[in-house]
């Protein structure tokens, strides 16, 4: 039996195919039903995932991803996967459950996710008993890549950086205020855009 397991955030998704005692890893862009519709997700799987699987049969799929606590979003992702794997048995649940199962196995514990977004939960060995949900890059996701990137941009745009930091920022990103605002407020996937600046956080942590 060939089993495909997915761990998806908003920025990237890692797929692992288990077959004949082996495993094959395939990476695609992240899948968030808050930012992508069913047709877009279906297209990502068709263009980025299927070629990496090289025609291998998939019998079962276990998908752990961001944004699928919402039942409507879960259906969007499940339907998109079904279109590409019509004969596979598919289970779609949220990424925090994936983290809890991977970290705690069948014991009690606290599992956290820190990526483009952030979330945490208490796991009793079988199910999530209490969840501190990620509220997205606007209302929450404290400590996440989007949160840290937003802080970097705030201090850049408020002109809080000293001369050295501003020089390093401009040399690395070569962007403008207009371009930043365009990406955040008008272009798709602003959370990914914000998270792309998180790497600069170590240079600014002392003043934020």
mmCIF file of C-alpha atoms in Angstrom:
data_model
loop_
_atom_site.group_PDB
_atom_site.id
_atom_site.type_symbol
_atom_site.label_atom_id
_atom_site.label_comp_id
_atom_site.label_asym_id
_atom_site.label_seq_id
_atom_site.Cartn_x
_atom_site.Cartn_y
_atom_site.Cartn_z
ATOM 1 C CA UNK A 1 0.000 0.000 0.000
ATOM 2 C CA UNK A 2 1.357 3.406 -1.011
ATOM 3 C CA UNK A 3 0.688 6.213 1.477
ATOM 4 C CA UNK A 4 1.086 9.940 0.846
ATOM 5 C CA UNK A 5 1.460 12.281 3.835
ATOM 6 C CA UNK A 6 1.355 16.076 3.548
ATOM 7 C CA UNK A 7 2.407 18.807 5.967
ATOM 8 C CA UNK A 8 1.266 22.152 4.606
ATOM 9 C CA UNK A 9 1.672 25.697 5.804
ATOM 10 C CA UNK A 10 0.842 28.862 3.909
ATOM 11 C CA UNK A 11 4.281 29.189 2.332
ATOM 12 C CA UNK A 12 5.290 25.612 1.547
ATOM 13 C CA UNK A 13 3.965 22.063 1.629
ATOM 14 C CA UNK A 14 6.073 18.933 2.114
ATOM 15 C CA UNK A 15 4.741 15.639 0.751
ATOM 16 C CA UNK A 16 6.143 12.231 1.675
ATOM 17 C CA UNK A 17 5.237 9.145 -0.347
ATOM 18 C CA UNK A 18 5.788 5.818 1.428
ATOM 19 C CA UNK A 19 6.073 2.930 -1.039
ATOM 20 C CA UNK A 20 7.820 -0.464 -1.145
ATOM 21 C CA UNK A 21 9.645 0.261 2.111
ATOM 22 C CA UNK A 22 11.002 3.522 0.680
ATOM 23 C CA UNK A 23 10.042 7.162 0.916
ATOM 24 C CA UNK A 24 10.076 9.994 -1.587
ATOM 25 C CA UNK A 25 9.839 13.672 -0.682
ATOM 26 C CA UNK A 26 8.172 16.242 -2.921
ATOM 27 C CA UNK A 27 7.848 19.958 -2.184
ATOM 28 C CA UNK A 28 5.150 22.302 -3.444
ATOM 29 C CA UNK A 29 4.055 25.800 -2.585
ATOM 30 C CA UNK A 30 1.902 26.133 0.508
ATOM 31 C CA UNK A 31 -1.831 25.478 0.403
ATOM 32 C CA UNK A 32 -4.119 27.731 2.423
ATOM 33 C CA UNK A 33 -7.847 27.634 1.591
ATOM 34 C CA UNK A 34 -8.117 31.154 2.996
ATOM 35 C CA UNK A 35 -6.055 32.437 0.080
ATOM 36 C CA UNK A 36 -6.525 29.762 -2.617
ATOM 37 C CA UNK A 37 -9.741 28.377 -4.088
ATOM 38 C CA UNK A 38 -10.357 24.752 -5.067
ATOM 39 C CA UNK A 39 -9.315 25.279 -8.689
ATOM 40 C CA UNK A 40 -6.030 26.913 -7.684
ATOM 41 C CA UNK A 41 -5.220 24.136 -5.209
ATOM 42 C CA UNK A 42 -6.079 21.491 -7.803
ATOM 43 C CA UNK A 43 -3.729 23.193 -10.265
ATOM 44 C CA UNK A 44 -0.863 23.312 -7.739
ATOM 45 C CA UNK A 45 -1.191 19.579 -7.135
ATOM 46 C CA UNK A 46 -1.341 18.844 -10.837
ATOM 47 C CA UNK A 47 1.657 20.987 -11.775
ATOM 48 C CA UNK A 48 3.925 20.630 -8.727
ATOM 49 C CA UNK A 49 3.042 17.374 -6.942
ATOM 50 C CA UNK A 50 2.085 14.830 -9.591
ATOM 51 C CA UNK A 51 5.284 15.197 -11.664
ATOM 52 C CA UNK A 52 7.326 14.494 -8.523
ATOM 53 C CA UNK A 53 5.420 11.276 -7.841
ATOM 54 C CA UNK A 54 6.299 10.001 -11.324
ATOM 55 C CA UNK A 55 3.055 8.134 -11.850
ATOM 56 C CA UNK A 56 3.237 6.023 -8.695
ATOM 57 C CA UNK A 57 -0.066 4.730 -7.378
ATOM 58 C CA UNK A 58 -1.357 6.398 -4.201
ATOM 59 C CA UNK A 59 -3.781 4.399 -2.038
ATOM 60 C CA UNK A 60 -4.121 6.590 1.048
ATOM 61 C CA UNK A 61 -3.524 10.302 1.668
ATOM 62 C CA UNK A 62 -3.149 11.942 5.068
ATOM 63 C CA UNK A 63 -3.147 15.713 4.692
ATOM 64 C CA UNK A 64 -2.287 18.021 7.599
ATOM 65 C CA UNK A 65 -2.654 21.657 6.685
ATOM 66 C CA UNK A 66 -3.293 25.228 7.693
ATOM 67 C CA UNK A 67 -6.805 26.658 7.580
ATOM 68 C CA UNK A 68 -8.735 23.369 7.556
ATOM 69 C CA UNK A 69 -10.218 23.499 11.056
ATOM 70 C CA UNK A 70 -13.051 25.287 9.256
ATOM 71 C CA UNK A 71 -15.246 22.482 7.749
ATOM 72 C CA UNK A 72 -15.890 24.435 4.545
ATOM 73 C CA UNK A 73 -12.166 24.928 3.998
ATOM 74 C CA UNK A 74 -11.553 21.266 4.718
ATOM 75 C CA UNK A 75 -13.985 20.334 1.926
ATOM 76 C CA UNK A 76 -12.230 22.687 -0.483
ATOM 77 C CA UNK A 77 -8.881 20.983 0.107
ATOM 78 C CA UNK A 78 -10.344 17.478 0.122
ATOM 79 C CA UNK A 79 -12.174 18.030 -3.167
ATOM 80 C CA UNK A 80 -9.045 19.424 -4.821
ATOM 81 C CA UNK A 81 -7.027 16.389 -3.693
ATOM 82 C CA UNK A 82 -9.787 14.035 -4.834
ATOM 83 C CA UNK A 83 -9.698 15.520 -8.323
ATOM 84 C CA UNK A 84 -6.037 14.506 -8.630
ATOM 85 C CA UNK A 85 -6.306 11.200 -6.729
ATOM 86 C CA UNK A 86 -9.832 9.906 -7.457
ATOM 87 C CA UNK A 87 -9.231 6.370 -6.179
ATOM 88 C CA UNK A 88 -7.321 7.227 -2.988
ATOM 89 C CA UNK A 89 -8.704 7.208 0.543
ATOM 90 C CA UNK A 90 -8.248 10.771 1.800
ATOM 91 C CA UNK A 91 -8.138 12.224 5.308
ATOM 92 C CA UNK A 92 -7.789 15.990 5.712
ATOM 93 C CA UNK A 93 -7.185 17.576 9.114
ATOM 94 C CA UNK A 94 -5.378 20.578 10.479
ATOM 95 C CA UNK A 95 -1.638 21.042 10.827
ATOM 96 C CA UNK A 96 -1.728 21.231 14.631
ATOM 97 C CA UNK A 97 -3.042 17.671 14.744
ATOM 98 C CA UNK A 98 -0.169 16.618 12.517
ATOM 99 C CA UNK A 99 2.327 18.271 14.864
ATOM 100 C CA UNK A 100 0.694 16.671 17.916
ATOM 101 C CA UNK A 101 0.716 13.163 16.414
ATOM 102 C CA UNK A 102 4.310 13.507 15.239
ATOM 103 C CA UNK A 103 5.587 14.937 18.515
ATOM 104 C CA UNK A 104 3.499 13.160 21.153
ATOM 105 C CA UNK A 105 2.558 9.904 19.398
ATOM 106 C CA UNK A 106 0.019 8.367 21.810
ATOM 107 C CA UNK A 107 1.052 10.288 24.935
ATOM 108 C CA UNK A 108 -0.098 13.587 26.408
ATOM 109 C CA UNK A 109 1.717 16.773 25.577
ATOM 110 C CA UNK A 110 1.750 20.291 24.188
ATOM 111 C CA UNK A 111 2.441 20.785 20.489
ATOM 112 C CA UNK A 112 3.145 24.092 18.758
ATOM 113 C CA UNK A 113 3.577 25.269 15.195
ATOM 114 C CA UNK A 114 5.707 28.244 14.254
ATOM 115 C CA UNK A 115 5.925 28.968 10.549
ATOM 116 C CA UNK A 116 4.328 31.632 8.384
ATOM 117 C CA UNK A 117 1.550 31.427 10.998
ATOM 118 C CA UNK A 118 1.504 30.052 14.544
ATOM 119 C CA UNK A 119 -0.706 27.837 16.728
ATOM 120 C CA UNK A 120 -0.530 25.524 19.756
ATOM 121 C CA UNK A 121 -2.560 22.801 21.465
ATOM 122 C CA UNK A 122 -2.830 20.340 24.344
ATOM 123 C CA UNK A 123 -3.022 16.737 23.073
ATOM 124 C CA UNK A 124 -4.282 13.895 25.281
ATOM 125 C CA UNK A 125 -2.733 11.116 23.228
ATOM 126 C CA UNK A 126 -5.736 10.674 20.947
ATOM 127 C CA UNK A 127 -7.298 14.045 20.317
ATOM 128 C CA UNK A 128 -6.713 17.750 20.806
ATOM 129 C CA UNK A 129 -8.367 18.769 24.071
ATOM 130 C CA UNK A 130 -7.552 22.467 23.997
ATOM 131 C CA UNK A 131 -6.356 24.576 21.100
ATOM 132 C CA UNK A 132 -5.009 28.102 21.084
ATOM 133 C CA UNK A 133 -5.914 28.843 17.480
ATOM 134 C CA UNK A 134 -3.895 30.845 15.019
ATOM 135 C CA UNK A 135 -6.013 33.900 14.230
ATOM 136 C CA UNK A 136 -4.178 34.743 11.040
ATOM 137 C CA UNK A 137 -1.608 37.396 10.285
ATOM 138 C CA UNK A 138 -3.999 40.287 10.978
ATOM 139 C CA UNK A 139 -5.400 39.306 14.385
ATOM 140 C CA UNK A 140 -2.829 36.901 15.776
ATOM 141 C CA UNK A 141 -0.100 34.425 14.789
ATOM 142 C CA UNK A 142 2.213 35.943 17.383
ATOM 143 C CA UNK A 143 5.828 34.925 16.873
ATOM 144 C CA UNK A 144 5.216 33.620 13.362
ATOM 145 C CA UNK A 145 7.120 34.530 10.223
ATOM 146 C CA UNK A 146 4.330 36.871 9.101
ATOM 147 C CA UNK A 147 4.224 38.520 12.536
ATOM 148 C CA UNK A 148 7.996 39.094 12.635
ATOM 149 C CA UNK A 149 8.079 40.256 9.029
ATOM 150 C CA UNK A 150 5.276 42.731 9.733
ATOM 151 C CA UNK A 151 7.298 44.146 12.631
ATOM 152 C CA UNK A 152 10.337 44.569 10.407
ATOM 153 C CA UNK A 153 8.304 46.451 7.798
ATOM 154 C CA UNK A 154 6.616 48.640 10.416
ATOM 155 C CA UNK A 155 9.944 49.809 11.764
ATOM 156 C CA UNK A 156 11.332 50.303 8.285
ATOM 157 C CA UNK A 157 8.341 52.360 7.161
ATOM 158 C CA UNK A 158 8.224 54.346 10.411
ATOM 159 C CA UNK A 159 11.902 55.159 9.789
ATOM 160 C CA UNK A 160 12.888 53.673 13.172
ATOM 161 C CA UNK A 161 15.946 51.868 11.787
ATOM 162 C CA UNK A 162 19.277 53.500 12.397
ATOM 163 C CA UNK A 163 21.433 54.334 9.389
ATOM 164 C CA UNK A 164 23.264 50.989 9.376
ATOM 165 C CA UNK A 165 20.107 48.886 9.582
ATOM 166 C CA UNK A 166 18.378 50.906 6.878
ATOM 167 C CA UNK A 167 21.392 50.478 4.601
ATOM 168 C CA UNK A 168 21.381 46.699 5.155
ATOM 169 C CA UNK A 169 17.631 46.486 4.594
ATOM 170 C CA UNK A 170 17.789 48.498 1.359
ATOM 171 C CA UNK A 171 20.730 46.435 0.102
ATOM 172 C CA UNK A 172 18.928 43.168 0.793
ATOM 173 C CA UNK A 173 15.413 43.960 -0.411
ATOM 174 C CA UNK A 174 15.672 46.972 -2.759
ATOM 175 C CA UNK A 175 12.019 47.853 -2.275
ATOM 176 C CA UNK A 176 9.969 51.000 -1.687
ATOM 177 C CA UNK A 177 7.084 52.055 0.526
ATOM 178 C CA UNK A 178 4.705 51.998 -2.428
ATOM 179 C CA UNK A 179 5.774 48.475 -3.398
ATOM 180 C CA UNK A 180 5.409 47.225 0.185
ATOM 181 C CA UNK A 181 1.890 48.638 0.540
ATOM 182 C CA UNK A 182 0.924 47.239 -2.844
ATOM 183 C CA UNK A 183 2.036 43.738 -1.835
ATOM 184 C CA UNK A 184 0.347 43.871 1.561
ATOM 185 C CA UNK A 185 -2.989 45.393 0.606
ATOM 186 C CA UNK A 186 -3.591 44.591 -3.046
ATOM 187 C CA UNK A 187 -1.664 41.504 -4.114
ATOM 188 C CA UNK A 188 -2.557 37.894 -3.200
ATOM 189 C CA UNK A 189 -0.935 35.955 -0.335
ATOM 190 C CA UNK A 190 0.188 38.931 1.795
ATOM 191 C CA UNK A 191 1.043 36.570 4.669
ATOM 192 C CA UNK A 192 3.746 34.925 2.569
ATOM 193 C CA UNK A 193 5.045 38.323 1.550
ATOM 194 C CA UNK A 194 5.276 39.484 5.162
ATOM 195 C CA UNK A 195 6.981 36.254 6.226
ATOM 196 C CA UNK A 196 9.695 36.781 3.617
ATOM 197 C CA UNK A 197 11.059 39.629 5.771
ATOM 198 C CA UNK A 198 11.265 37.559 8.974
ATOM 199 C CA UNK A 199 14.874 36.598 8.255
ATOM 200 C CA UNK A 200 15.805 40.239 8.828
ATOM 201 C CA UNK A 201 14.383 40.052 12.365
ATOM 202 C CA UNK A 202 17.717 39.111 13.955
ATOM 203 C CA UNK A 203 19.072 42.424 12.743
ATOM 204 C CA UNK A 204 16.241 44.425 14.298
ATOM 205 C CA UNK A 205 15.290 42.489 17.449
ATOM 206 C CA UNK A 206 17.243 44.805 19.689
ATOM 207 C CA UNK A 207 15.047 47.807 18.810
ATOM 208 C CA UNK A 208 11.640 46.113 18.480
#
